[in-house]
PDB file of C-alpha atoms in Angstrom:
ATOM      1  CA  THR A   1       0.335   3.313 -19.389  1.00  0.00           C
ATOM      2  CA  ARG A   2      -2.648   3.143 -21.513  1.00  0.00           C
ATOM      3  CA  SER A   3      -4.227   0.543 -19.240  1.00  0.00           C
ATOM      4  CA  GLY A   4      -4.003   2.882 -16.264  1.00  0.00           C
ATOM      5  CA  ARG A   5      -1.729   0.243 -14.617  1.00  0.00           C
ATOM      6  CA  VAL A   6       1.222   1.775 -12.843  1.00  0.00           C
ATOM      7  CA  THR A   7       4.522   0.176 -13.966  1.00  0.00           C
ATOM      8  CA  GLY A   8       8.059   0.383 -12.474  1.00  0.00           C
ATOM      9  CA  VAL A   9       9.490   0.021  -9.163  1.00  0.00           C
ATOM     10  CA  GLN A  10       9.095   2.981  -6.592  1.00  0.00           C
ATOM     11  CA  THR A  11      10.559   2.588  -3.061  1.00  0.00           C
ATOM     12  CA  CYS A  12       9.132   4.805  -0.474  1.00  0.00           C
ATOM     13  CA  ALA A  13      10.050   4.457   3.267  1.00  0.00           C
ATOM     14  CA  LEU A  14       7.286   5.832   5.478  1.00  0.00           C
ATOM     15  CA  PRO A  15       8.137   5.565   9.135  1.00  0.00           C
ATOM     16  CA  ILE A  16       4.918   6.497  10.807  1.00  0.00           C
ATOM     17  CA  TYR A  17       5.562   6.481  14.670  1.00  0.00           C
ATOM     18  CA  GLY A  18       2.777   5.078  16.858  1.00  0.00           C
ATOM     19  CA  VAL A  19       1.182   3.153  14.177  1.00  0.00           C
ATOM     20  CA  ASN A  20       1.032  -0.835  14.460  1.00  0.00           C
ATOM     21  CA  PRO A  21       2.811  -2.284  11.415  1.00  0.00           C
ATOM     22  CA  LYS A  22       0.626  -5.349  11.434  1.00  0.00           C
ATOM     23  CA  LYS A  23      -2.523  -3.390  11.304  1.00  0.00           C
ATOM     24  CA  MET A  24      -1.365  -1.065   8.599  1.00  0.00           C
ATOM     25  CA  LEU A  25      -0.368  -4.585   6.537  1.00  0.00           C
ATOM     26  CA  ASN A  26      -3.971  -6.092   7.355  1.00  0.00           C
ATOM     27  CA  ARG A  27      -5.797  -2.849   6.181  1.00  0.00           C
ATOM     28  CA  PHE A  28      -3.784  -2.846   2.946  1.00  0.00           C
ATOM     29  CA  VAL A  29      -4.516  -6.503   2.320  1.00  0.00           C
ATOM     30  CA  GLU A  30      -8.228  -5.858   3.091  1.00  0.00           C
ATOM     31  CA  MET A  31      -8.227  -2.966   0.517  1.00  0.00           C
ATOM     32  CA  ALA A  32      -6.557  -5.138  -1.999  1.00  0.00           C
ATOM     33  CA  GLU A  33      -9.075  -8.127  -1.414  1.00  0.00           C
ATOM     34  CA  THR A  34     -12.167  -5.988  -1.601  1.00  0.00           C
ATOM     35  CA  GLY A  35     -10.916  -3.707  -4.580  1.00  0.00           C
ATOM     36  CA  GLU A  36     -11.300  -0.408  -2.670  1.00  0.00           C
ATOM     37  CA  VAL A  37     -10.529   2.528  -4.591  1.00  0.00           C
ATOM     38  CA  HIS A  38      -8.711   5.575  -3.398  1.00  0.00           C
ATOM     39  CA  TYR A  39      -7.069   8.707  -4.532  1.00  0.00           C
ATOM     40  CA  LEU A  40      -3.159   8.420  -4.672  1.00  0.00           C
ATOM     41  CA  ILE A  41      -1.707  11.418  -2.798  1.00  0.00           C
ATOM     42  CA  ILE A  42       1.805  12.394  -3.014  1.00  0.00           C
ATOM     43  CA  GLY A  43       3.052  15.713  -1.824  1.00  0.00           C
ATOM     44  CA  PHE A  44      -0.470  16.968  -0.717  1.00  0.00           C
ATOM     45  CA  SER A  45      -1.382  16.617  -4.534  1.00  0.00           C
ATOM     46  CA  PRO A  46      -3.478  13.684  -6.112  1.00  0.00           C
ATOM     47  CA  VAL A  47      -1.343  11.894  -8.751  1.00  0.00           C
ATOM     48  CA  ALA A  48      -4.317  11.523 -11.013  1.00  0.00           C
ATOM     49  CA  GLN A  49      -7.795  12.614 -11.716  1.00  0.00           C
ATOM     50  CA  ASN A  50      -9.138   8.776 -11.035  1.00  0.00           C
ATOM     51  CA  ARG A  51      -8.644   6.850  -8.099  1.00  0.00           C
ATOM     52  CA  PHE A  52      -6.471   3.681  -7.945  1.00  0.00           C
ATOM     53  CA  LYS A  53      -7.010   0.070  -6.605  1.00  0.00           C
ATOM     54  CA  ILE A  54      -4.355  -2.211  -5.416  1.00  0.00           C
ATOM     55  CA  VAL A  55      -4.272  -5.158  -7.857  1.00  0.00           C
ATOM     56  CA  ASP A  56      -1.356  -6.924  -6.188  1.00  0.00           C
ATOM     57  CA  ILE A  57       0.462  -7.029  -2.792  1.00  0.00           C
ATOM     58  CA  SER A  58       3.459  -8.552  -1.289  1.00  0.00           C
ATOM     59  CA  ASP A  59       5.104  -8.109   2.083  1.00  0.00           C
ATOM     60  CA  GLU A  60       8.353  -8.983   3.935  1.00  0.00           C
ATOM     61  CA  TRP A  61       8.628  -8.962   7.616  1.00  0.00           C
ATOM     62  CA  ASP A  62      11.839  -7.064   8.484  1.00  0.00           C
ATOM     63  CA  VAL A  63      11.865  -6.774  12.139  1.00  0.00           C
ATOM     64  CA  VAL A  64       9.857  -9.292  14.524  1.00  0.00           C
ATOM     65  CA  MET A  65      10.405  -9.058  18.091  1.00  0.00           C
ATOM     66  CA  GLN A  66       9.797 -11.360  21.047  1.00  0.00           C
ATOM     67  CA  LEU A  67       6.281 -13.121  20.871  1.00  0.00           C
ATOM     68  CA  GLY A  68       6.034 -12.590  17.274  1.00  0.00           C
ATOM     69  CA  ILE A  69       5.436  -8.826  17.463  1.00  0.00           C
ATOM     70  CA  LEU A  70       6.124  -7.244  13.998  1.00  0.00           C
ATOM     71  CA  THR A  71       7.628  -3.889  14.290  1.00  0.00           C
ATOM     72  CA  GLN A  72       8.811  -3.353  10.784  1.00  0.00           C
ATOM     73  CA  CYS A  73       7.908  -4.671   7.252  1.00  0.00           C
ATOM     74  CA  ARG A  74       7.934  -3.810   3.582  1.00  0.00           C
ATOM     75  CA  LEU A  75       5.178  -3.704   1.263  1.00  0.00           C
ATOM     76  CA  LYS A  76       5.207  -3.956  -2.332  1.00  0.00           C
ATOM     77  CA  LEU A  77       2.072  -2.916  -4.183  1.00  0.00           C
ATOM     78  CA  THR A  78       0.942  -2.860  -7.773  1.00  0.00           C
ATOM     79  CA  LEU A  79      -1.597  -0.074  -8.355  1.00  0.00           C
ATOM     80  CA  GLU A  80      -4.215   0.215 -11.393  1.00  0.00           C
ATOM     81  CA  GLU A  81      -6.061   3.310 -12.043  1.00  0.00           C
ATOM     82  CA  TYR A  82      -9.690   3.023 -11.619  1.00  0.00           C
ATOM     83  CA  THR A  83     -11.637   4.458 -14.539  1.00  0.00           C
TER      84      THR A  83
END
């Protein structure tokens, strides 16, 4: 779009073995709260010349084990191109 906001819904499952889902979730939340900007890389290539920032984030905890250990979650991100 002209505003640079990414619209529409894209679903992408990224099982990354050996990565703690809770730590990854916390990192994405931190990036959204601080307004960090990064290149969006898909298939080894940047999606645009400019970087993107997370303007909205929501999460769903799919699998929680005993003692409240998160083993699987889903994130929904709204990205905006940073110009």
